[in-house]
PDB file of C-alpha atoms and ligand atoms in Angstrom:
ATOM      1  CA  MET A  24     116.079 106.696 127.226  1.00  0.00           C
ATOM      2  CA  ARG A  25     114.342 108.806 124.600  1.00  0.00           C
ATOM      3  CA  PHE A  26     113.046 107.223 121.412  1.00  0.00           C
ATOM      4  CA  ALA A  27     111.117 108.071 118.268  1.00  0.00           C
ATOM      5  CA  THR A  28     109.656 106.002 115.449  1.00  0.00           C
ATOM      6  CA  VAL A  29     109.436 106.414 111.692  1.00  0.00           C
ATOM      7  CA  ILE A  30     106.870 104.116 110.134  1.00  0.00           C
ATOM      8  CA  ARG A  31     105.739 102.959 106.733  1.00  0.00           C
ATOM      9  CA  HIS A  32     102.099 103.828 106.270  1.00  0.00           C
ATOM     10  CA  ASP A  33     100.440 100.447 106.586  1.00  0.00           C
ATOM     11  CA  ASP A  34      98.386  98.784 109.327  1.00  0.00           C
ATOM     12  CA  VAL A  35     101.038  96.282 110.427  1.00  0.00           C
ATOM     13  CA  SER A  36     103.650  99.018 110.879  1.00  0.00           C
ATOM     14  CA  ALA A  37     101.166 101.208 112.803  1.00  0.00           C
ATOM     15  CA  GLN A  38     100.247  98.300 115.113  1.00  0.00           C
ATOM     16  CA  THR A  39     103.908  97.458 115.651  1.00  0.00           C
ATOM     17  CA  LYS A  40     104.549 101.071 116.642  1.00  0.00           C
ATOM     18  CA  GLN A  41     101.755 100.901 119.236  1.00  0.00           C
ATOM     19  CA  GLN A  42     103.206  97.697 120.747  1.00  0.00           C
ATOM     20  CA  ILE A  43     106.682  99.236 120.961  1.00  0.00           C
ATOM     21  CA  MET A  44     105.366 102.468 122.507  1.00  0.00           C
ATOM     22  CA  GLN A  45     103.443 100.543 125.144  1.00  0.00           C
ATOM     23  CA  VAL A  46     106.367  98.388 126.282  1.00  0.00           C
ATOM     24  CA  LEU A  47     109.059 101.077 126.200  1.00  0.00           C
ATOM     25  CA  ILE A  48     106.939 103.718 127.955  1.00  0.00           C
ATOM     26  CA  GLN A  49     106.022 101.126 130.603  1.00  0.00           C
ATOM     27  CA  HIS A  50     109.760 100.715 131.218  1.00  0.00           C
ATOM     28  CA  GLY A  51     110.283 104.441 131.685  1.00  0.00           C
ATOM     29  CA  TRP A  52     111.389 105.358 128.150  1.00  0.00           C
ATOM     30  CA  LEU A  53     110.230 108.710 126.784  1.00  0.00           C
ATOM     31  CA  TYR A  54     108.753 109.290 123.333  1.00  0.00           C
ATOM     32  CA  ASP A  55     110.682 112.302 122.000  1.00  0.00           C
ATOM     33  CA  GLU A  56     110.667 113.117 118.292  1.00  0.00           C
ATOM     34  CA  LYS A  57     113.084 116.041 118.660  1.00  0.00           C
ATOM     35  CA  THR A  58     116.146 114.587 120.381  1.00  0.00           C
ATOM     36  CA  PRO A  59     115.759 110.811 120.566  1.00  0.00           C
ATOM     37  CA  ASP A  60     118.612 108.506 121.616  1.00  0.00           C
ATOM     38  CA  PHE A  61     117.091 105.785 119.431  1.00  0.00           C
ATOM     39  CA  VAL A  62     115.104 106.068 116.220  1.00  0.00           C
ATOM     40  CA  ILE A  63     113.135 102.945 115.408  1.00  0.00           C
ATOM     41  CA  SER A  64     112.276 102.501 111.751  1.00  0.00           C
ATOM     42  CA  ILE A  65     109.322 100.198 111.115  1.00  0.00           C
ATOM     43  CA  GLY A  66     108.710  99.162 107.510  1.00  0.00           C
ATOM     44  CA  GLY A  67     111.347  98.408 104.874  1.00  0.00           C
ATOM     45  CA  ASP A  68     114.769  99.631 103.801  1.00  0.00           C
ATOM     46  CA  GLY A  69     112.998 102.639 102.274  1.00  0.00           C
ATOM     47  CA  THR A  70     111.562 103.500 105.701  1.00  0.00           C
ATOM     48  CA  MET A  71     115.075 103.373 107.145  1.00  0.00           C
ATOM     49  CA  LEU A  72     116.201 105.846 104.467  1.00  0.00           C
ATOM     50  CA  GLU A  73     113.347 108.146 105.538  1.00  0.00           C
ATOM     51  CA  ALA A  74     114.397 107.813 109.183  1.00  0.00           C
ATOM     52  CA  PHE A  75     117.988 108.634 108.247  1.00  0.00           C
ATOM     53  CA  GLN A  76     116.988 111.716 106.259  1.00  0.00           C
ATOM     54  CA  GLN A  77     114.652 112.885 109.016  1.00  0.00           C
ATOM     55  CA  TYR A  78     117.260 112.584 111.781  1.00  0.00           C
ATOM     56  CA  GLN A  79     120.482 113.459 109.923  1.00  0.00           C
ATOM     57  CA  ALA A  80     120.915 116.617 112.022  1.00  0.00           C
ATOM     58  CA  ILE A  81     121.553 114.492 115.138  1.00  0.00           C
ATOM     59  CA  LEU A  82     123.636 111.822 113.379  1.00  0.00           C
ATOM     60  CA  ALA A  83     126.497 112.153 115.864  1.00  0.00           C
ATOM     61  CA  THR A  84     124.361 110.944 118.769  1.00  0.00           C
ATOM     62  CA  VAL A  85     121.334 109.045 117.464  1.00  0.00           C
ATOM     63  CA  LYS A  86     121.228 105.250 117.044  1.00  0.00           C
ATOM     64  CA  PHE A  87     118.966 103.581 114.537  1.00  0.00           C
ATOM     65  CA  ILE A  88     117.090 100.322 114.960  1.00  0.00           C
ATOM     66  CA  ALA A  89     115.241  98.945 111.940  1.00  0.00           C
ATOM     67  CA  ILE A  90     112.340  96.502 111.998  1.00  0.00           C
ATOM     68  CA  HIS A  91     111.007  94.943 108.822  1.00  0.00           C
ATOM     69  CA  THR A  92     107.288  94.457 108.450  1.00  0.00           C
ATOM     70  CA  GLY A  93     107.764  92.553 105.180  1.00  0.00           C
ATOM     71  CA  SER A  94     110.686  90.292 104.313  1.00  0.00           C
ATOM     72  CA  LEU A  95     114.137  90.970 105.781  1.00  0.00           C
ATOM     73  CA  GLY A  96     116.012  93.837 104.188  1.00  0.00           C
ATOM     74  CA  PHE A  97     119.478  95.291 104.378  1.00  0.00           C
ATOM     75  CA  TYR A  98     119.108  97.843 107.130  1.00  0.00           C
ATOM     76  CA  THR A  99     116.326  95.961 108.891  1.00  0.00           C
ATOM     77  CA  ASP A 100     117.542  93.489 111.525  1.00  0.00           C
ATOM     78  CA  TRP A 101     114.237  92.434 113.040  1.00  0.00           C
ATOM     79  CA  LYS A 102     111.067  90.778 111.875  1.00  0.00           C
ATOM     80  CA  ILE A 103     107.827  91.521 113.704  1.00  0.00           C
ATOM     81  CA  GLU A 104     107.697  87.913 115.033  1.00  0.00           C
ATOM     82  CA  GLU A 105     110.890  88.795 116.933  1.00  0.00           C
ATOM     83  CA  LEU A 106     109.508  91.979 118.458  1.00  0.00           C
ATOM     84  CA  ASP A 107     109.358  90.629 122.050  1.00  0.00           C
ATOM     85  CA  GLU A 108     112.980  89.517 121.838  1.00  0.00           C
ATOM     86  CA  LEU A 109     114.014  92.947 120.557  1.00  0.00           C
ATOM     87  CA  LEU A 110     112.049  94.848 123.208  1.00  0.00           C
ATOM     88  CA  THR A 111     113.564  92.714 126.001  1.00  0.00           C
ATOM     89  CA  ALA A 112     117.056  93.438 124.687  1.00  0.00           C
ATOM     90  CA  MET A 113     116.264  97.154 124.295  1.00  0.00           C
ATOM     91  CA  VAL A 114     114.967  97.502 127.826  1.00  0.00           C
ATOM     92  CA  ALA A 115     118.084  95.656 129.093  1.00  0.00           C
ATOM     93  CA  GLU A 116     120.198  97.938 126.871  1.00  0.00           C
ATOM     94  CA  GLU A 117     122.211  94.967 125.613  1.00  0.00           C
ATOM     95  CA  TYR A 118     123.613  96.159 122.320  1.00  0.00           C
ATOM     96  CA  THR A 119     126.697  97.073 120.386  1.00  0.00           C
ATOM     97  CA  THR A 120     126.937  99.946 117.939  1.00  0.00           C
ATOM     98  CA  VAL A 121     127.987  99.672 114.311  1.00  0.00           C
ATOM     99  CA  GLY A 122     128.588 102.668 112.071  1.00  0.00           C
ATOM    100  CA  PHE A 123     127.891 102.813 108.337  1.00  0.00           C
ATOM    101  CA  PRO A 124     129.685 105.419 106.195  1.00  0.00           C
ATOM    102  CA  VAL A 125     127.515 108.273 104.947  1.00  0.00           C
ATOM    103  CA  LEU A 126     127.955 110.232 101.715  1.00  0.00           C
ATOM    104  CA  ALA A 127     128.254 114.021 101.956  1.00  0.00           C
ATOM    105  CA  ILE A 128     127.002 115.910  98.904  1.00  0.00           C
ATOM    106  CA  GLU A 129     127.572 119.584  98.123  1.00  0.00           C
ATOM    107  CA  LEU A 130     125.907 120.842  94.991  1.00  0.00           C
ATOM    108  CA  ASP A 131     125.600 124.136  93.190  1.00  0.00           C
ATOM    109  CA  GLY A 132     123.418 125.418  90.378  1.00  0.00           C
ATOM    110  CA  GLU A 133     120.722 127.908  89.496  1.00  0.00           C
ATOM    111  CA  CYS A 134     119.052 127.521  92.895  1.00  0.00           C
ATOM    112  CA  GLY A 135     122.273 128.259  94.758  1.00  0.00           C
ATOM    113  CA  PRO A 136     124.500 125.997  96.853  1.00  0.00           C
ATOM    114  CA  CYS A 137     123.036 123.287  99.022  1.00  0.00           C
ATOM    115  CA  SER A 138     124.165 120.136 100.775  1.00  0.00           C
ATOM    116  CA  TYR A 139     122.717 116.730 101.492  1.00  0.00           C
ATOM    117  CA  LEU A 140     123.664 113.470 103.140  1.00  0.00           C
ATOM    118  CA  ALA A 141     122.908 110.053 101.705  1.00  0.00           C
ATOM    119  CA  LEU A 142     122.879 106.661 103.387  1.00  0.00           C
ATOM    120  CA  ASN A 143     122.514 104.798 100.066  1.00  0.00           C
ATOM    121  CA  GLU A 144     123.586 106.927  97.132  1.00  0.00           C
ATOM    122  CA  LEU A 145     123.506 110.025  94.981  1.00  0.00           C
ATOM    123  CA  THR A 146     122.506 109.786  91.329  1.00  0.00           C
ATOM    124  CA  ILE A 147     122.721 112.370  88.593  1.00  0.00           C
ATOM    125  CA  SER A 148     120.954 111.576  85.352  1.00  0.00           C
ATOM    126  CA  ASP A 149     119.177 112.860  82.286  1.00  0.00           C
ATOM    127  CA  PRO A 150     117.031 110.204  80.636  1.00  0.00           C
ATOM    128  CA  ALA A 151     116.193 112.317  77.571  1.00  0.00           C
ATOM    129  CA  LYS A 152     119.478 113.861  76.458  1.00  0.00           C
ATOM    130  CA  THR A 153     123.103 112.837  76.770  1.00  0.00           C
ATOM    131  CA  LEU A 154     124.553 114.192  79.948  1.00  0.00           C
ATOM    132  CA  LYS A 155     128.120 115.504  79.641  1.00  0.00           C
ATOM    133  CA  ILE A 156     129.984 115.595  82.921  1.00  0.00           C
ATOM    134  CA  GLU A 157     133.590 116.361  83.689  1.00  0.00           C
ATOM    135  CA  VAL A 158     134.693 114.003  86.460  1.00  0.00           C
ATOM    136  CA  GLN A 159     137.483 115.222  88.728  1.00  0.00           C
ATOM    137  CA  ILE A 160     139.140 113.171  91.446  1.00  0.00           C
ATOM    138  CA  ASP A 161     140.785 115.123  94.280  1.00  0.00           C
ATOM    139  CA  GLY A 162     140.645 118.264  92.127  1.00  0.00           C
ATOM    140  CA  GLU A 163     142.291 116.685  89.044  1.00  0.00           C
ATOM    141  CA  HIS A 164     140.577 115.992  85.728  1.00  0.00           C
ATOM    142  CA  PHE A 165     139.862 112.273  85.291  1.00  0.00           C
ATOM    143  CA  GLU A 166     137.449 111.919  82.393  1.00  0.00           C
ATOM    144  CA  THR A 167     134.584 113.450  80.458  1.00  0.00           C
ATOM    145  CA  PHE A 168     131.534 111.254  80.904  1.00  0.00           C
ATOM    146  CA  ARG A 169     128.775 111.097  78.321  1.00  0.00           C
ATOM    147  CA  GLY A 170     125.736 108.974  78.933  1.00  0.00           C
ATOM    148  CA  THR A 171     122.610 108.763  81.038  1.00  0.00           C
ATOM    149  CA  GLY A 172     124.225 109.406  84.386  1.00  0.00           C
ATOM    150  CA  LEU A 173     126.357 108.445  87.359  1.00  0.00           C
ATOM    151  CA  CYS A 174     125.667 106.844  90.723  1.00  0.00           C
ATOM    152  CA  VAL A 175     127.825 107.471  93.787  1.00  0.00           C
ATOM    153  CA  SER A 176     127.055 105.022  96.576  1.00  0.00           C
ATOM    154  CA  THR A 177     128.047 104.222 100.130  1.00  0.00           C
ATOM    155  CA  PRO A 178     129.056 100.689 101.213  1.00  0.00           C
ATOM    156  CA  SER A 179     125.609 100.023 102.733  1.00  0.00           C
ATOM    157  CA  GLY A 180     124.026 101.469  99.590  1.00  0.00           C
ATOM    158  CA  SER A 181     126.142  99.177  97.403  1.00  0.00           C
ATOM    159  CA  THR A 182     123.411  96.517  97.495  1.00  0.00           C
ATOM    160  CA  GLY A 183     120.812  99.025  96.245  1.00  0.00           C
ATOM    161  CA  TYR A 184     120.857 100.919  92.950  1.00  0.00           C
ATOM    162  CA  ASN A 185     124.635 100.412  92.687  1.00  0.00           C
ATOM    163  CA  LYS A 186     124.177  96.647  92.446  1.00  0.00           C
ATOM    164  CA  SER A 187     121.707  97.012  89.576  1.00  0.00           C
ATOM    165  CA  LEU A 188     124.375  99.033  87.751  1.00  0.00           C
ATOM    166  CA  GLY A 189     126.991  96.282  88.111  1.00  0.00           C
ATOM    167  CA  GLY A 190     128.832  97.961  90.985  1.00  0.00           C
ATOM    168  CA  ALA A 191     130.728  95.959  93.605  1.00  0.00           C
ATOM    169  CA  LEU A 192     129.168  95.012  96.922  1.00  0.00           C
ATOM    170  CA  ILE A 193     131.228  96.649  99.663  1.00  0.00           C
ATOM    171  CA  HIS A 194     131.181  95.557 103.285  1.00  0.00           C
ATOM    172  CA  PRO A 195     129.911  98.551 105.336  1.00  0.00           C
ATOM    173  CA  ARG A 196     132.991  98.376 107.578  1.00  0.00           C
ATOM    174  CA  VAL A 197     135.073  99.512 104.614  1.00  0.00           C
ATOM    175  CA  GLU A 198     135.356 103.292 104.714  1.00  0.00           C
ATOM    176  CA  ALA A 199     134.921 103.985 101.034  1.00  0.00           C
ATOM    177  CA  PHE A 200     132.489 105.158  98.397  1.00  0.00           C
ATOM    178  CA  GLN A 201     131.915 104.027  94.855  1.00  0.00           C
ATOM    179  CA  MET A 202     131.051 105.576  91.491  1.00  0.00           C
ATOM    180  CA  THR A 203     129.220 103.573  88.819  1.00  0.00           C
ATOM    181  CA  GLU A 204     128.068 104.566  85.358  1.00  0.00           C
ATOM    182  CA  ILE A 205     124.485 104.619  84.124  1.00  0.00           C
ATOM    183  CA  ALA A 206     124.565 103.783  80.401  1.00  0.00           C
ATOM    184  CA  SER A 207     127.784 105.497  79.330  1.00  0.00           C
ATOM    185  CA  ILE A 208     128.413 106.135  75.644  1.00  0.00           C
ATOM    186  CA  ASN A 209     131.589 104.494  74.408  1.00  0.00           C
ATOM    187  CA  ASN A 210     132.591 104.704  70.754  1.00  0.00           C
ATOM    188  CA  LYS A 211     135.422 106.031  68.573  1.00  0.00           C
ATOM    189  CA  VAL A 212     134.725 109.572  69.746  1.00  0.00           C
ATOM    190  CA  TYR A 213     133.653 109.222  73.361  1.00  0.00           C
ATOM    191  CA  ARG A 214     135.413 107.164  76.022  1.00  0.00           C
ATOM    192  CA  THR A 215     134.728 106.574  79.730  1.00  0.00           C
ATOM    193  CA  ILE A 216     136.491 104.255  82.145  1.00  0.00           C
ATOM    194  CA  GLY A 217     133.565 101.821  82.047  1.00  0.00           C
ATOM    195  CA  SER A 218     134.363 100.200  85.414  1.00  0.00           C
ATOM    196  CA  PRO A 219     132.960 100.954  88.861  1.00  0.00           C
ATOM    197  CA  MET A 220     135.540 102.919  90.850  1.00  0.00           C
ATOM    198  CA  ILE A 221     136.081 102.798  94.608  1.00  0.00           C
ATOM    199  CA  PHE A 222     137.469 105.777  96.527  1.00  0.00           C
ATOM    200  CA  TYR A 223     138.949 105.831  99.982  1.00  0.00           C
ATOM    201  CA  LYS A 224     137.716 107.878 102.892  1.00  0.00           C
ATOM    202  CA  LYS A 225     139.742 111.076 102.375  1.00  0.00           C
ATOM    203  CA  GLN A 226     139.120 111.415  98.644  1.00  0.00           C
ATOM    204  CA  TYR A 227     136.533 113.588  96.951  1.00  0.00           C
ATOM    205  CA  ILE A 228     135.050 113.655  93.492  1.00  0.00           C
ATOM    206  CA  ASP A 229     133.658 116.636  91.628  1.00  0.00           C
ATOM    207  CA  LEU A 230     131.090 116.263  88.877  1.00  0.00           C
ATOM    208  CA  HIS A 231     130.893 119.327  86.630  1.00  0.00           C
ATOM    209  CA  VAL A 232     127.864 119.290  84.367  1.00  0.00           C
ATOM    210  CA  GLU A 233     129.117 120.534  80.991  1.00  0.00           C
ATOM    211  CA  TYR A 234     125.956 119.912  79.065  1.00  0.00           C
ATOM    212  CA  SER A 235     122.455 118.912  79.996  1.00  0.00           C
ATOM    213  CA  ASN A 236     118.892 119.844  79.225  1.00  0.00           C
ATOM    214  CA  SER A 237     117.779 119.068  82.716  1.00  0.00           C
ATOM    215  CA  VAL A 238     119.523 116.943  85.313  1.00  0.00           C
ATOM    216  CA  THR A 239     117.741 114.973  87.951  1.00  0.00           C
ATOM    217  CA  VAL A 240     119.749 114.613  91.126  1.00  0.00           C
ATOM    218  CA  THR A 241     118.575 112.081  93.694  1.00  0.00           C
ATOM    219  CA  TYR A 242     119.880 111.367  97.171  1.00  0.00           C
ATOM    220  CA  ASP A 243     118.480 108.144  98.642  1.00  0.00           C
ATOM    221  CA  HIS A 244     114.732 108.172  97.850  1.00  0.00           C
ATOM    222  CA  LEU A 245     114.605 111.969  97.493  1.00  0.00           C
ATOM    223  CA  VAL A 246     114.966 114.293  94.498  1.00  0.00           C
ATOM    224  CA  HIS A 247     116.773 117.635  94.519  1.00  0.00           C
ATOM    225  CA  ASP A 248     114.124 120.102  93.350  1.00  0.00           C
ATOM    226  CA  CYS A 249     116.187 122.089  90.839  1.00  0.00           C
ATOM    227  CA  LEU A 250     117.015 120.807  87.350  1.00  0.00           C
ATOM    228  CA  ALA A 251     119.805 123.287  86.596  1.00  0.00           C
ATOM    229  CA  VAL A 252     122.646 121.755  88.620  1.00  0.00           C
ATOM    230  CA  THR A 253     126.190 122.700  87.628  1.00  0.00           C
ATOM    231  CA  THR A 254     128.540 121.016  90.117  1.00  0.00           C
ATOM    232  CA  ILE A 255     128.367 118.246  92.696  1.00  0.00           C
ATOM    233  CA  ARG A 256     131.066 117.309  95.184  1.00  0.00           C
ATOM    234  CA  CYS A 257     130.890 113.918  96.944  1.00  0.00           C
ATOM    235  CA  HIS A 258     132.987 112.580  99.795  1.00  0.00           C
ATOM    236  CA  LEU A 259     132.475 110.608 102.981  1.00  0.00           C
ATOM    237  CA  HIS A 260     130.825 112.517 105.808  1.00  0.00           C
ATOM    238  CA  GLU A 261     132.641 112.958 109.126  1.00  0.00           C
ATOM    239  CA  TYR A 262     129.930 111.035 110.978  1.00  0.00           C
ATOM    240  CA  LYS A 263     128.702 107.541 110.290  1.00  0.00           C
ATOM    241  CA  ALA A 264     125.109 106.424 110.719  1.00  0.00           C
ATOM    242  CA  GLN A 265     125.087 104.493 113.997  1.00  0.00           C
ATOM    243  CA  PHE A 266     122.990 101.354 114.269  1.00  0.00           C
ATOM    244  CA  ALA A 267     122.246  99.629 117.586  1.00  0.00           C
ATOM    245  CA  ARG A 268     122.864  95.899 117.091  1.00  0.00           C
ATOM    246  CA  PHE A 269     121.144  93.532 119.486  1.00  0.00           C
ATOM    247  CA  LYS A 270     122.192  90.374 117.658  1.00  0.00           C
ATOM    248  CA  LYS A 271     124.629  89.381 114.940  1.00  0.00           C
ATOM    249  CA  ARG A 272     123.484  89.681 111.338  1.00  0.00           C
ATOM    250  CA  PRO A 273     126.624  89.546 109.222  1.00  0.00           C
ATOM    251  CA  PHE A 274     126.564  91.596 106.023  1.00  0.00           C
ATOM    252  CA  TRP A 275     127.451  88.682 103.724  1.00  0.00           C
ATOM    253  CA  GLU A 276     124.676  86.633 105.287  1.00  0.00           C
ATOM    254  CA  ARG A 277     122.230  89.439 104.404  1.00  0.00           C
ATOM    255  CA  VAL A 278     123.591  89.458 100.870  1.00  0.00           C
ATOM    256  CA  ASN A 279     123.200  85.696 100.642  1.00  0.00           C
ATOM    257  CA  ASN A 280     119.665  85.748 102.068  1.00  0.00           C
ATOM    258  CA  SER A 281     118.547  88.498  99.737  1.00  0.00           C
ATOM    259  CA  PHE A 282     120.147  87.605  96.455  1.00  0.00           C
ATOM    260  CA  ILE A 283     121.177  83.933  96.335  1.00  0.00           C
TER     261      ILE A 283
HETATM  262  P1  NAP B 328     111.931 101.364  96.374  1.00  0.00           P
HETATM  263  O1  NAP B 328     111.494 101.565  94.991  1.00  0.00           O
HETATM  264  O2  NAP B 328     111.062 100.625  97.319  1.00  0.00           O
HETATM  265  O3  NAP B 328     113.385 100.691  96.416  1.00  0.00           O
HETATM  266  C1  NAP B 328     113.761  99.711  95.523  1.00  0.00           C
HETATM  267  C2  NAP B 328     114.228  98.472  96.265  1.00  0.00           C
HETATM  268  O4  NAP B 328     115.513  98.700  96.842  1.00  0.00           O
HETATM  269  C3  NAP B 328     113.322  98.064  97.405  1.00  0.00           C
HETATM  270  O5  NAP B 328     113.195  96.664  97.362  1.00  0.00           O
HETATM  271  C4  NAP B 328     114.093  98.506  98.640  1.00  0.00           C
HETATM  272  O6  NAP B 328     113.779  97.735  99.778  1.00  0.00           O
HETATM  273  C5  NAP B 328     115.488  98.217  98.183  1.00  0.00           C
HETATM  274  N1  NAP B 328     116.596  98.878  98.890  1.00  0.00           N
HETATM  275  C6  NAP B 328     116.678 100.128  99.401  1.00  0.00           C
HETATM  276  N2  NAP B 328     117.885 100.332  99.936  1.00  0.00           N
HETATM  277  C7  NAP B 328     118.583  99.181  99.759  1.00  0.00           C
HETATM  278  C8  NAP B 328     119.887  98.765 100.120  1.00  0.00           C
HETATM  279  N3  NAP B 328     120.754  99.573 100.736  1.00  0.00           N
HETATM  280  N4  NAP B 328     120.273  97.508  99.794  1.00  0.00           N
HETATM  281  C9  NAP B 328     119.437  96.662  99.138  1.00  0.00           C
HETATM  282  N5  NAP B 328     118.187  96.991  98.786  1.00  0.00           N
HETATM  283  C10 NAP B 328     117.775  98.253  99.088  1.00  0.00           C
HETATM  284  O7  NAP B 328     112.283 102.830  96.949  1.00  0.00           O
HETATM  285  P2  NAP B 328     112.780 103.146  98.409  1.00  0.00           P
HETATM  286  O8  NAP B 328     112.358 102.071  99.341  1.00  0.00           O
HETATM  287  O9  NAP B 328     112.411 104.549  98.689  1.00  0.00           O
HETATM  288  O10 NAP B 328     114.373 103.043  98.279  1.00  0.00           O
HETATM  289  C11 NAP B 328     115.123 103.968  97.570  1.00  0.00           C
HETATM  290  C12 NAP B 328     116.304 103.223  97.033  1.00  0.00           C
HETATM  291  O11 NAP B 328     115.889 102.404  95.950  1.00  0.00           O
HETATM  292  C13 NAP B 328     117.380 104.089  96.440  1.00  0.00           C
HETATM  293  O12 NAP B 328     118.215 104.626  97.436  1.00  0.00           O
HETATM  294  C14 NAP B 328     118.072 103.117  95.527  1.00  0.00           C
HETATM  295  O13 NAP B 328     119.129 102.406  96.189  1.00  0.00           O
HETATM  296  C15 NAP B 328     117.009 102.092  95.167  1.00  0.00           C
HETATM  297  N6  NAP B 328     116.712 102.209  93.736  1.00  0.00           N
HETATM  298  C16 NAP B 328     117.105 101.176  92.923  1.00  0.00           C
HETATM  299  C17 NAP B 328     116.914 101.262  91.564  1.00  0.00           C
HETATM  300  C18 NAP B 328     117.391 100.128  90.715  1.00  0.00           C
HETATM  301  O14 NAP B 328     117.930  99.158  91.269  1.00  0.00           O
HETATM  302  N7  NAP B 328     117.252 100.215  89.417  1.00  0.00           N
HETATM  303  C19 NAP B 328     116.292 102.380  90.990  1.00  0.00           C
HETATM  304  C20 NAP B 328     115.902 103.404  91.839  1.00  0.00           C
HETATM  305  C21 NAP B 328     116.125 103.317  93.222  1.00  0.00           C
HETATM  306  P3  NAP B 328     112.373  97.935 100.574  1.00  0.00           P
HETATM  307  O15 NAP B 328     111.328  97.294  99.710  1.00  0.00           O
HETATM  308  O16 NAP B 328     112.607  97.210 101.849  1.00  0.00           O
HETATM  309  O17 NAP B 328     112.135  99.399 100.755  1.00  0.00           O
HETATM  310 MN1   MN B 329     110.782 100.737  99.446  1.00  0.00          MN
END
């Protein structure tokens, strides 16, 4: 088996990486950053987002494993105290695979067309001036949004930024994506739907920027480096992010452990 690691830059994560390397290499595994079968993220949920962004080109084949070096997170199944248990299971290759839907993003603007994938969400916002966006669903006009911005999240991202915006928590087995508003303006002149909206797998939404000074577009922890964005299309990607599961950690249990 070939494996690679993506680590948060702290001592505990670096030590954990060394321990993992030692055991896996001893058992005949190969460290291969180019075409790994497994990518092990060591850190927090943010580290898992980095791992996802780094290895999105081999999404169809790669399996992620996430270890938390702080408290348990959403993508992270393992604490460092459980490292021996995980390594034993890895060497024995006793796992099942679960797939989490991924958001595909195609955007256009002054810098030309480009595309991204997101494991958590896309946001478009302008904190200084009112952003005016025409929202289309499956090619049909739905509304004209005015406000700070919009967030389009995956089911596994629903517990991230989306939750702070009052979006619904969606079990990652549900093949859907969600749009939530960031401070919409609603008065006698302007009107938006006001509720989070959930779209099914085959749908797509187009966001046409009608007015903005400068839009910031983020995908997961990253920022698109051009402020003059004109259109964004979002839909579910053909591939899911595959996670190797070595023990059960039900989604609602994670939600309960993290928030209740
Ligand atoms: P960060 O500032 O460390 O992330 C903020 C918090 O969100 C951290 O506690 C992070 O966990 C947690 N998180 C990330 N993905 C999550 C998920 N799917 N479910 C539940 N919690 C999650 O920055 P980061 O680590 O680079 O993560 C980027 C993410 O932060 C974005 O994708 C977005 O979801 C979230 N975010 C939230 C807000 C908000 O709620 N107002 C604003 C901006 C960004 P770790 O500490 O384990 O990394
Ligand atoms: Mn973080």
